[in-house]
Short mmCIF file of C-alpha atoms (C1' of nucleotides) in Angstrom, two decimals:
data_model
loop_
_atom_site.label_atom_id
_atom_site.label_comp_id
_atom_site.label_asym_id
_atom_site.label_seq_id
_atom_site.Cartn_x
_atom_site.Cartn_y
_atom_site.Cartn_z
CA MET A 1 0.00 0.00 0.00
CA HIS A 2 1.35 3.35 -0.97
CA ASN A 3 1.24 6.47 1.09
CA ILE A 4 -1.02 8.98 -0.65
CA LYS A 5 0.88 11.85 0.98
CA GLU A 6 4.11 10.73 -0.64
CA ILE A 7 2.39 10.33 -3.99
CA ARG A 8 0.85 13.78 -3.69
CA ASN A 9 4.16 15.39 -2.78
CA ASP A 10 6.04 13.97 -5.73
CA ILE A 11 3.65 12.81 -8.38
CA GLU A 12 6.32 12.78 -11.04
CA SER A 13 8.75 10.45 -9.32
CA PHE A 14 5.94 8.12 -8.27
CA THR A 15 4.62 7.91 -11.81
CA LYS A 16 8.12 7.25 -13.06
CA SER A 17 8.77 4.49 -10.53
CA ILE A 18 5.48 2.74 -11.03
CA LYS A 19 5.97 2.72 -14.80
CA LYS A 20 8.70 0.13 -14.24
CA ARG A 21 5.91 -2.26 -13.31
CA TYR A 22 4.25 -2.03 -16.69
CA ILE A 23 0.77 -1.50 -15.31
CA ASP A 24 -2.01 0.83 -16.34
CA LEU A 25 -2.53 3.55 -13.81
CA ASP A 26 -4.72 6.62 -13.98
CA ILE A 27 -2.72 9.01 -11.82
CA GLU A 28 -5.08 11.87 -12.68
CA GLU A 29 -7.95 10.01 -11.11
CA ILE A 30 -5.97 9.36 -7.95
CA ILE A 31 -5.10 13.01 -7.56
CA LEU A 32 -8.68 14.06 -8.18
CA LEU A 33 -10.11 11.59 -5.67
CA ASP A 34 -7.53 12.68 -3.13
CA GLU A 35 -8.45 16.32 -3.59
CA ASN A 36 -12.14 15.57 -3.29
CA ASN A 37 -11.61 13.46 -0.24
CA ARG A 38 -9.71 16.22 1.52
CA LYS A 39 -12.19 18.84 0.49
CA PHE A 40 -15.01 16.88 2.08
CA ILE A 41 -12.95 16.25 5.20
CA GLN A 42 -12.40 19.96 5.64
CA LYS A 43 -16.07 20.73 5.24
CA LYS A 44 -17.09 17.98 7.60
CA GLU A 45 -14.60 18.98 10.25
CA SER A 46 -15.55 22.63 10.28
CA LEU A 47 -19.16 21.61 10.83
CA GLU A 48 -18.13 19.23 13.57
CA LYS A 49 -16.26 22.04 15.27
CA GLU A 50 -19.34 24.22 15.12
CA LYS A 51 -21.43 21.48 16.62
CA LYS A 52 -18.95 20.83 19.36
CA ASP A 53 -18.89 24.49 20.32
CA ILE A 54 -22.67 24.59 20.58
CA SER A 55 -22.68 21.55 22.77
CA LYS A 56 -20.02 23.04 25.00
CA SER A 57 -21.91 26.29 25.36
CA LYS A 58 -24.95 24.39 26.63
CA ASN A 59 -27.00 27.16 25.11
CA LYS A 60 -30.45 25.68 24.58
CA SER A 61 -31.43 28.16 21.90
CA LEU A 62 -28.75 26.71 19.64
CA PHE A 63 -29.70 23.07 20.06
CA GLU A 64 -32.06 23.15 17.12
CA LYS A 65 -29.27 24.42 14.89
CA SER A 66 -27.00 21.69 16.08
CA LYS A 67 -29.51 19.11 14.93
CA LYS A 68 -29.50 20.62 11.46
CA ILE A 69 -25.72 20.57 11.38
CA SER A 70 -25.80 16.86 12.21
CA ILE A 71 -27.86 16.17 9.12
CA GLU A 72 -25.48 18.19 6.99
CA ILE A 73 -22.49 16.35 8.45
CA GLU A 74 -24.05 13.03 7.64
CA LYS A 75 -24.53 14.04 4.01
CA ILE A 76 -20.95 15.20 3.59
CA SER A 77 -19.59 12.19 5.43
CA LYS A 78 -21.21 9.91 2.92
CA LEU A 79 -19.63 11.77 0.03
CA GLN A 80 -16.27 11.78 1.76
CA LEU A 81 -16.47 8.07 2.50
CA LEU A 82 -17.31 7.33 -1.11
CA ALA A 83 -14.29 9.22 -2.37
CA LYS A 84 -12.09 7.61 0.25
CA ILE A 85 -13.24 4.09 -0.61
CA LYS A 86 -12.67 4.70 -4.29
CA LEU A 87 -9.23 6.09 -3.60
CA ASP A 88 -8.31 3.22 -1.28
CA ASN A 89 -9.47 0.67 -3.81
CA ILE A 90 -7.14 2.08 -6.39
CA LEU A 91 -4.24 2.51 -3.97
CA SER A 92 -4.55 -0.99 -2.59
CA SER A 93 -4.29 -2.45 -6.09
CA ILE A 94 -1.03 -0.71 -7.00
CA PRO A 95 2.02 -2.97 -6.67
CA ASN A 96 5.14 -2.11 -4.72
CA ILE A 97 7.78 0.05 -6.33
CA PRO A 98 10.86 -1.84 -7.54
CA HIS A 99 14.12 -1.16 -5.76
CA ASN A 100 16.82 0.58 -7.78
CA ASP A 101 18.86 -2.64 -7.97
CA VAL A 102 16.09 -4.35 -9.90
CA PRO A 103 16.54 -4.76 -13.66
CA ILE A 104 13.83 -3.09 -15.71
CA GLY A 105 11.76 -5.32 -17.94
CA LYS A 106 8.30 -6.43 -18.80
CA ASP A 107 8.40 -10.18 -18.23
CA GLU A 108 10.62 -13.14 -17.33
CA ASN A 109 12.77 -12.57 -20.42
CA SER A 110 14.40 -9.65 -18.64
CA ASN A 111 15.30 -11.58 -15.51
CA VAL A 112 19.03 -11.74 -14.92
CA GLU A 113 21.03 -14.78 -13.90
CA ILE A 114 23.30 -14.04 -10.96
CA SER A 115 25.04 -17.30 -10.27
CA LYS A 116 25.09 -21.02 -10.97
CA SER A 117 25.92 -23.71 -8.51
CA GLY A 118 26.34 -27.48 -8.40
CA GLU A 119 27.26 -30.09 -10.99
CA ILE A 120 24.73 -31.11 -13.59
CA ALA A 121 24.83 -34.89 -13.69
CA GLU A 122 25.54 -36.72 -16.94
CA PHE A 123 23.20 -39.61 -17.63
CA ASN A 124 24.21 -42.54 -19.83
CA PHE A 125 20.51 -43.14 -20.40
CA ASN A 126 17.52 -40.97 -21.16
CA PRO A 127 16.45 -39.39 -17.84
CA LYS A 128 12.77 -39.80 -17.13
CA SER A 129 10.35 -37.20 -15.88
CA HIS A 130 9.35 -37.34 -12.24
CA TYR A 131 5.80 -38.35 -13.08
CA LYS A 132 6.94 -41.27 -15.20
CA LEU A 133 9.33 -42.35 -12.46
CA GLY A 134 6.65 -41.92 -9.80
CA GLU A 135 3.99 -43.80 -11.69
CA ASP A 136 6.36 -46.65 -12.53
CA LEU A 137 7.26 -46.94 -8.85
CA ASP A 138 3.54 -46.79 -8.02
CA MET A 139 4.26 -43.96 -5.62
CA LEU A 140 2.67 -41.04 -7.47
CA ASP A 141 -0.95 -41.42 -8.49
CA PHE A 142 -2.53 -38.59 -10.44
CA ASP A 143 -5.52 -40.60 -11.68
CA LEU A 144 -6.56 -41.47 -8.17
CA ALA A 145 -6.47 -37.78 -7.23
CA THR A 146 -8.60 -36.92 -10.24
CA LYS A 147 -11.12 -39.49 -9.09
CA THR A 148 -11.40 -38.20 -5.52
CA THR A 149 -10.67 -34.53 -5.94
CA GLY A 150 -10.05 -33.27 -9.45
CA SER A 151 -7.22 -32.16 -11.65
CA ARG A 152 -3.98 -30.72 -10.33
CA PHE A 153 -3.88 -32.91 -7.24
CA VAL A 154 -1.81 -35.98 -6.52
CA PHE A 155 -1.54 -38.94 -4.16
CA VAL A 156 2.03 -39.36 -2.98
CA LYS A 157 2.49 -42.84 -1.60
CA ASP A 158 4.89 -45.14 0.15
CA LYS A 159 8.59 -44.20 0.10
CA LEU A 160 7.91 -40.98 -1.78
CA ALA A 161 5.49 -39.93 0.95
CA LEU A 162 8.27 -40.66 3.41
CA LEU A 163 10.66 -38.60 1.30
CA GLU A 164 8.21 -35.72 1.28
CA ARG A 165 7.92 -35.87 5.07
CA ALA A 166 11.70 -36.17 5.43
CA LEU A 167 12.23 -33.08 3.30
CA SER A 168 9.90 -31.07 5.48
CA ASN A 169 11.73 -32.11 8.65
CA PHE A 170 15.17 -31.68 7.16
CA MET A 171 14.43 -28.18 5.91
CA LEU A 172 12.79 -27.11 9.15
CA ASP A 173 15.65 -28.46 11.23
CA THR A 174 18.22 -26.69 9.08
CA HIS A 175 16.46 -23.34 9.34
CA ILE A 176 15.79 -23.71 13.05
CA ILE A 177 19.18 -25.04 14.13
CA ASN A 178 21.53 -23.34 11.67
CA ASN A 179 19.70 -20.28 10.41
CA GLY A 180 18.08 -18.82 13.50
CA TYR A 181 14.45 -19.20 12.53
CA LYS A 182 11.73 -19.97 15.04
CA GLU A 183 9.37 -22.79 14.16
CA VAL A 184 5.67 -22.06 13.91
CA SER A 185 2.79 -24.36 13.13
CA PRO A 186 0.16 -21.88 12.04
CA PRO A 187 -3.53 -21.99 11.07
CA LEU A 188 -4.04 -22.75 7.38
CA ILE A 189 -7.03 -20.45 7.14
CA ALA A 190 -6.90 -16.67 7.08
CA THR A 191 -9.44 -13.86 7.30
CA ALA A 192 -9.97 -11.39 4.47
CA ASP A 193 -8.19 -8.76 6.51
CA THR A 194 -5.13 -10.96 6.85
CA MET A 195 -5.17 -11.72 3.13
CA PHE A 196 -5.29 -7.99 2.48
CA GLY A 197 -2.29 -7.40 4.71
CA THR A 198 0.13 -9.38 2.56
CA GLY A 199 -1.45 -8.27 -0.73
CA GLN A 200 -3.49 -11.31 -1.85
CA LEU A 201 -6.63 -9.19 -1.62
CA PRO A 202 -8.25 -7.35 -3.22
CA LYS A 203 -6.45 -7.80 -6.51
CA PHE A 204 -5.80 -11.54 -6.52
CA GLU A 205 -9.04 -12.85 -5.14
CA ASN A 206 -9.43 -15.19 -8.11
CA ASP A 207 -6.30 -17.08 -7.17
CA GLN A 208 -7.59 -17.91 -3.70
CA PHE A 209 -9.68 -20.77 -2.37
CA GLU A 210 -12.43 -19.23 -0.30
CA LEU A 211 -14.32 -21.25 2.28
CA LYS A 212 -18.06 -21.32 2.16
CA LEU A 213 -19.37 -19.96 5.44
CA GLU A 214 -23.02 -20.15 6.37
CA ASP A 215 -24.79 -17.16 7.92
CA SER A 216 -21.72 -15.03 8.23
CA PRO A 217 -20.61 -11.92 6.39
CA GLU A 218 -17.06 -12.82 7.34
CA ARG A 219 -14.83 -14.28 4.65
CA LYS A 220 -12.17 -16.90 5.13
CA PHE A 221 -9.56 -18.29 2.79
CA LEU A 222 -7.17 -21.21 2.59
CA ILE A 223 -3.66 -19.79 2.71
CA PRO A 224 -1.86 -19.76 -0.65
CA THR A 225 1.44 -19.68 1.26
CA ALA A 226 2.48 -19.57 4.92
CA GLU A 227 3.83 -16.09 4.16
CA VAL A 228 0.29 -14.81 4.63
CA ILE A 229 -0.25 -16.12 8.10
CA LEU A 230 3.32 -15.71 9.37
CA THR A 231 3.75 -12.15 8.17
CA ASN A 232 0.39 -11.13 9.61
CA THR A 233 1.41 -12.24 13.09
CA VAL A 234 2.69 -8.68 13.53
CA LYS A 235 -0.34 -6.93 12.08
CA ASN A 236 -1.84 -4.04 14.08
CA GLN A 237 1.09 -4.06 16.41
CA ILE A 238 3.91 -1.88 17.60
CA ILE A 239 6.87 -4.17 18.04
CA GLU A 240 9.72 -3.53 20.41
CA ARG A 241 12.94 -2.88 18.56
CA LYS A 242 14.83 -5.33 20.71
CA ASN A 243 12.61 -8.09 19.29
CA LEU A 244 13.77 -7.40 15.73
CA PRO A 245 14.68 -9.09 13.54
CA MET A 246 11.95 -11.69 13.92
CA ARG A 247 12.57 -14.84 11.89
CA LEU A 248 9.81 -17.41 11.53
CA VAL A 249 9.65 -20.66 9.62
CA ALA A 250 6.72 -22.98 8.96
CA SER A 251 6.06 -26.04 6.86
CA THR A 252 2.49 -25.94 5.60
CA PRO A 253 0.29 -27.02 2.76
CA CYS A 254 -0.45 -24.20 0.32
CA PHE A 255 -3.62 -23.84 -1.72
CA ARG A 256 -3.79 -22.05 -5.04
CA LYS A 257 -6.37 -21.93 -7.77
CA GLU A 258 -3.74 -21.36 -10.43
CA ALA A 259 -6.29 -19.40 -12.36
CA GLY A 260 -4.87 -18.20 -15.63
CA SER A 261 -2.39 -21.03 -15.93
CA TYR A 262 -4.69 -23.46 -17.69
CA GLY A 263 -2.72 -25.70 -19.95
CA LYS A 264 0.55 -24.77 -18.25
CA ASP A 265 2.51 -27.57 -16.58
CA THR A 266 -0.53 -29.82 -16.62
CA LYS A 267 1.57 -32.96 -16.45
CA GLY A 268 3.07 -33.94 -13.14
CA MET A 269 3.57 -32.19 -9.84
CA ILE A 270 5.02 -28.90 -10.98
CA ARG A 271 1.85 -26.88 -10.67
CA GLN A 272 -0.72 -28.18 -8.19
CA HIS A 273 -3.68 -26.74 -6.33
CA GLN A 274 -2.19 -28.07 -3.11
CA PHE A 275 1.46 -28.47 -2.18
CA TYR A 276 3.75 -28.39 0.82
CA LYS A 277 6.19 -25.57 1.27
CA VAL A 278 8.64 -24.55 3.96
CA GLU A 279 8.36 -20.80 4.26
CA MET A 280 10.68 -18.31 5.92
CA VAL A 281 9.46 -14.91 7.03
CA SER A 282 11.56 -12.09 8.47
CA ILE A 283 10.34 -8.94 10.17
CA VAL A 284 13.14 -6.39 10.27
CA GLU A 285 13.99 -2.75 10.68
CA GLN A 286 13.34 -0.92 7.42
CA ASP A 287 16.96 -0.30 6.50
CA GLN A 288 17.82 -3.97 7.00
CA CYS A 289 15.58 -5.27 4.23
CA LEU A 290 18.21 -5.80 1.56
CA ASN A 291 20.76 -7.37 3.92
CA GLU A 292 18.10 -9.71 5.20
CA LEU A 293 17.13 -10.61 1.65
CA GLU A 294 20.69 -11.75 0.92
CA ARG A 295 20.75 -13.70 4.14
CA MET A 296 17.41 -15.34 3.49
CA THR A 297 18.34 -16.30 -0.05
CA ASP A 298 21.51 -17.92 1.30
CA CYS A 299 19.39 -19.91 3.76
CA ALA A 300 17.39 -21.24 0.82
CA THR A 301 20.34 -22.08 -1.41
CA LYS A 302 22.07 -23.81 1.51
CA ILE A 303 19.32 -26.44 1.42
CA LEU A 304 20.06 -27.16 -2.23
CA ASP A 305 23.78 -27.30 -1.48
CA LEU A 306 23.15 -29.87 1.23
CA LEU A 307 20.95 -31.89 -1.10
CA LYS A 308 23.62 -31.57 -3.79
CA LEU A 309 21.17 -30.35 -6.38
CA PRO A 310 22.34 -28.04 -9.18
CA TYR A 311 20.66 -24.66 -9.26
CA ARG A 312 20.96 -21.08 -10.36
CA LYS A 313 20.01 -17.82 -8.75
CA ILE A 314 18.30 -15.11 -10.73
CA ILE A 315 17.02 -11.65 -9.95
CA LEU A 316 13.53 -10.92 -11.20
CA CYS A 317 13.00 -7.87 -13.36
CA SER A 318 10.55 -5.13 -12.41
CA GLY A 319 7.65 -6.51 -14.43
CA ASP A 320 8.00 -10.11 -13.28
CA MET A 321 8.05 -9.55 -9.53
CA GLY A 322 5.13 -10.32 -7.27
CA PHE A 323 2.72 -7.61 -6.22
CA SER A 324 4.23 -6.80 -2.82
CA ALA A 325 7.91 -7.19 -3.65
CA GLU A 326 10.52 -4.47 -4.07
CA LYS A 327 13.21 -7.00 -4.96
CA THR A 328 13.08 -10.74 -5.58
CA PHE A 329 15.60 -13.54 -6.05
CA ASP A 330 14.33 -16.74 -7.57
CA ILE A 331 16.22 -19.97 -7.15
CA GLU A 332 15.79 -22.46 -9.93
CA VAL A 333 16.72 -26.11 -9.70
CA TRP A 334 17.91 -28.23 -12.60
CA LEU A 335 15.40 -30.73 -13.98
CA PRO A 336 17.12 -33.27 -16.26
CA SER A 337 13.93 -34.43 -17.96
CA GLU A 338 13.23 -30.90 -19.19
CA SER A 339 16.90 -29.94 -19.51
CA LYS A 340 16.17 -26.68 -17.83
CA TYR A 341 16.04 -24.84 -14.54
CA ARG A 342 12.68 -24.55 -12.79
CA GLU A 343 11.71 -22.27 -9.91
CA ILE A 344 12.01 -23.90 -6.52
CA SER A 345 12.22 -20.85 -4.27
CA SER A 346 11.38 -17.19 -4.39
CA CYS A 347 12.77 -14.78 -1.81
CA SER A 348 11.42 -11.25 -1.66
CA SER A 349 11.85 -8.08 0.27
CA CYS A 350 8.56 -6.20 0.50
CA SER A 351 10.09 -3.09 2.14
CA SER A 352 7.33 -1.48 4.22
CA PHE A 353 4.68 -2.18 1.60
CA GLN A 354 2.96 -5.00 3.50
CA ALA A 355 3.64 -3.38 6.87
CA ARG A 356 1.66 -0.33 5.80
CA ARG A 357 -1.26 -2.54 4.80
CA MET A 358 -1.02 -4.47 8.06
CA LYS A 359 -0.21 -1.48 10.27
CA ALA A 360 2.81 -3.30 11.62
CA ARG A 361 5.22 -0.86 13.24
CA TYR A 362 8.11 -0.54 15.65
CA LYS A 363 9.83 2.24 17.54
CA ASN A 364 13.09 3.11 15.81
CA GLU A 365 16.26 4.36 17.52
CA ASN A 366 14.85 7.89 17.58
CA ARG A 367 11.73 6.53 19.25
CA GLU A 368 9.60 7.33 16.23
CA THR A 369 6.92 4.83 15.33
CA VAL A 370 7.66 3.57 11.84
CA PHE A 371 6.65 0.67 9.66
CA VAL A 372 8.68 -2.54 9.78
CA GLY A 373 10.17 -4.25 6.74
CA THR A 374 8.87 -7.68 5.79
CA LEU A 375 10.48 -10.47 3.80
CA ASN A 376 9.42 -13.91 2.76
CA GLY A 377 11.06 -16.76 0.98
CA SER A 378 10.56 -20.43 0.26
CA GLY A 379 13.06 -22.63 1.90
CA LEU A 380 12.04 -24.62 -0.16
CA ALA A 381 8.95 -25.71 -2.05
CA ILE A 382 8.73 -29.34 -0.96
CA GLY A 383 6.86 -30.77 -3.94
CA ARG A 384 9.33 -29.33 -6.37
CA THR A 385 12.28 -30.45 -4.27
CA LEU A 386 10.81 -33.94 -4.34
CA ILE A 387 10.64 -33.75 -8.11
CA ALA A 388 14.21 -32.48 -8.35
CA ILE A 389 15.53 -35.29 -6.18
CA MET A 390 13.62 -37.90 -8.18
CA GLU A 391 14.92 -36.65 -11.48
CA ASN A 392 18.49 -35.84 -10.50
CA TYR A 393 19.04 -38.96 -8.39
CA GLN A 394 17.33 -41.43 -10.72
CA GLN A 395 19.07 -44.61 -11.87
CA SER A 396 18.73 -46.44 -15.16
CA ASP A 397 16.49 -49.04 -13.50
CA GLY A 398 14.03 -46.36 -12.38
CA SER A 399 15.09 -46.41 -8.73
CA ILE A 400 16.03 -43.26 -6.88
CA ILE A 401 19.06 -42.82 -4.64
CA VAL A 402 18.27 -41.04 -1.38
CA PRO A 403 20.58 -38.04 -0.84
CA ASP A 404 22.97 -38.66 2.08
CA ILE A 405 21.70 -35.82 4.19
CA LEU A 406 18.15 -37.20 4.12
CA ARG A 407 18.88 -40.78 5.09
CA SER A 408 18.70 -40.19 8.83
CA TYR A 409 15.23 -38.75 8.24
CA MET A 410 14.19 -41.86 6.26
CA ASN A 411 14.99 -44.84 8.45
CA ASN A 412 18.39 -44.94 6.76
CA ILE A 413 17.13 -46.30 3.46
CA GLU A 414 19.58 -45.60 0.65
CA LYS A 415 17.44 -46.14 -2.35
CA ILE A 416 13.80 -45.96 -3.36
CA ASN A 417 12.94 -49.12 -5.27
CA LYS A 418 9.84 -50.53 -6.81
CA ASN A 419 8.24 -52.89 -4.29
"C1'" G B 1 -23.52 -26.04 22.03
"C1'" G B 2 -25.43 -23.85 27.20
"C1'" A B 3 -24.49 -20.11 31.54
"C1'" G B 4 -21.89 -16.03 33.36
"C1'" A B 5 -17.84 -12.09 33.28
"C1'" G B 6 -15.13 -8.79 30.46
"C1'" A B 7 -12.79 -5.68 26.18
"C1'" U B 8 -9.90 1.71 28.05
"C1'" G B 9 -3.05 4.43 25.69
"C1'" G B 10 3.52 0.02 25.00
"C1'" C B 11 1.69 -2.76 29.64
"C1'" U B 12 -1.35 -2.78 34.40
"C1'" G B 13 -5.62 -0.18 35.60
"C1'" A B 14 -9.48 4.06 37.25
"C1'" G B 15 -13.58 6.46 35.20
"C1'" C B 16 -19.82 4.68 34.06
"C1'" G B 17 -24.05 11.48 30.37
"C1'" G B 18 -21.06 17.78 30.11
"C1'" U B 19 -13.02 20.90 29.30
"C1'" U B 20 -12.07 13.03 30.32
"C1'" G B 21 -7.82 12.29 25.05
"C1'" A B 22 -8.91 10.04 29.39
"C1'" A B 23 -6.58 9.40 36.87
"C1'" A B 24 -2.75 6.36 38.95
"C1'" G B 25 1.30 2.92 38.50
"C1'" C B 26 4.95 0.53 35.38
"C1'" A B 27 7.90 1.01 31.03
"C1'" C B 28 10.29 4.61 28.02
"C1'" C B 29 12.86 9.55 26.95
"C1'" G B 30 15.25 14.30 28.84
"C1'" G B 31 17.26 16.76 33.20
"C1'" U B 32 19.13 17.53 38.52
"C1'" C B 33 22.17 14.83 41.95
"C1'" U B 34 26.55 11.09 41.62
"C1'" U B 35 33.56 9.54 40.03
"C1'" G B 36 29.94 6.17 37.32
"C1'" A B 37 25.49 3.47 38.10
"C1'" A B 38 21.27 2.80 41.19
"C1'" A B 39 17.91 5.45 44.27
"C1'" A B 40 15.48 10.10 44.85
"C1'" C B 41 13.49 14.44 42.66
"C1'" C B 42 11.78 17.59 38.25
"C1'" G B 43 9.87 17.49 33.23
"C1'" G B 44 8.11 14.83 28.88
"C1'" C B 45 5.51 10.69 26.78
"C1'" G B 46 -0.89 7.27 22.60
"C1'" U B 47 -2.64 6.65 17.43
"C1'" G B 48 -4.79 8.16 12.70
"C1'" G B 49 -6.30 12.20 9.63
"C1'" G B 50 -7.09 17.58 7.79
"C1'" G B 51 -5.09 22.77 7.43
"C1'" G B 52 -0.39 25.67 7.86
"C1'" C B 53 6.51 27.29 5.45
"C1'" A B 54 6.35 27.07 10.60
"C1'" A B 55 4.88 28.08 15.57
"C1'" C B 56 0.57 25.86 15.85
"C1'" U B 57 -4.37 24.39 15.09
"C1'" C B 58 -8.70 21.43 14.02
"C1'" C B 59 -11.23 16.54 13.62
"C1'" A B 60 -11.54 11.45 14.87
"C1'" U B 61 -10.28 7.61 18.19
"C1'" C B 62 -11.68 4.22 25.20
"C1'" C B 63 -13.23 -3.81 20.65
"C1'" U B 64 -16.46 -3.16 15.82
"C1'" G B 65 -21.09 -1.37 13.63
"C1'" G B 66 -25.74 0.98 14.46
"C1'" G B 67 -29.07 3.95 17.87
"C1'" U B 68 -30.70 7.64 21.91
"C1'" U B 69 -29.03 12.88 23.16
"C1'" C B 70 -27.68 19.71 22.09
"C1'" G B 71 -23.64 16.50 24.17
"C1'" A B 72 -21.51 9.32 24.88
"C1'" A B 73 -15.52 5.90 27.10
"C1'" U B 74 -20.05 6.37 30.00
"C1'" C B 75 -27.12 4.77 28.20
"C1'" C B 76 -29.66 1.16 24.34
"C1'" C B 77 -29.29 -2.65 20.23
"C1'" A B 78 -26.40 -6.04 17.12
"C1'" G B 79 -21.80 -8.35 16.23
"C1'" U B 80 -16.60 -9.95 17.18
"C1'" C B 81 -13.07 -11.55 20.47
"C1'" U B 82 -11.14 -13.06 25.43
"C1'" C B 83 -11.76 -15.40 30.26
"C1'" U B 84 -14.46 -18.81 33.84
"C1'" C B 85 -17.95 -22.89 34.48
"C1'" C B 86 -20.90 -26.98 32.17
"C1'" G B 87 -21.75 -30.27 27.97
"C1'" C B 88 -19.77 -32.68 23.53
"C1'" C B 89 -15.53 -34.23 20.75
"C1'" A B 90 -10.18 -35.32 17.85
#
RNA sequence: GGAGAGAUGGCUGAGCGGUUGAAAGCACCGGUCUUGAAAACCGGCGUGGGGGCAACUCCAUCCUGGGUUCGAAUCCCAGUCUCUCCGCCA
């Protein structure tokens, strides 16, 4: 959420910055609504003052007049509220402004590779896709999921289910023990207000699974990522500086409609309506955002290092970043069956963009109350890590070697074989 | 699900129709004292918004939304949440 005061004070630089996002924005309308809103506020407040003075005077002869003023106030309030709602609707649908470090570009073609890591394995046979491997092992069942639930779901069974569980524990342990994150097991359902805080609402309502609630005007949603619920733990709060940075990690299912991606990645587990993800969230002092982003991204890549999976790190360009982000690193893991890198983690700094929406603040060193900085990153997406392990560790006979680091989490089995 | 109690500033907590934006304490900040610290004493200290270059000023805000009244933290109605007790249940 942007500060209308800042926009008003420097319309030109705001317009220039937001252009980097390649969105349509009617700045004239914003300015007009803002002016109207303030005009009505002034009118309303001068009437309120008048009314207050009458009431203070306790002069009975003026009481009748006061009643009339009340009616007038009500009329103007309605107009003011209308302008304010319209203005807020527009403001709350404008994405965050990209940081200066961020390359300018319209879509993923302008993303920039920063580094590559790990050895890409040579296969002396044709590497299979994860879904072929999984189906042959009888440990991934997409048809069964279609029968019970619908498309874009999967049954993970047997040793692959164990692998999935092991990954969750391994990642959590690493972030808790080595990276200073505090484990949280959060609710998987969030209120509309919470969804607004991190930027899922109002603009991305179509991507969310909403629960059907009887007899209640309240709206509730399945979380699309633990970022939503973890970041909002500080909403409507003034945090003590000594408690910053706050680092939280959770392993949760995530639910996404994937609207607008029909026909994309329909085969296999790449794009599902439900998947597990280990999510890191940091709440920091504003000026620490970029340092924390580097740190968080390292926490994510460390997992891939330990799993010995090849990956690359890229920085997203201005047009490809998520709504709330000012700067984002994506980590992409190598998938032999596709001979390309696929996203497995996304780490973003949201500056104070979400904090403003959530009203999450802290007292800085000058004892001023200011908005915190928020960051989130996957560490990592479990489903996609499962895929990457299957494909990169596959053998010619269709079995899958268990990475060393995971064996203690998997009853010390070394290989996943067909039963 | 049933029955009660409650929701006030960063925290604790008074107020229960008319300078109450709100006592008091704690915390915090500044100062005096002290070699330094503590203690003691003095002063300051909520949030959001509007106007103004500024000094400053105005409005809102005592869970949320309605209502009564010239006037509401205080009265009425609805809702949300929290706590206690009972019931049911993983």
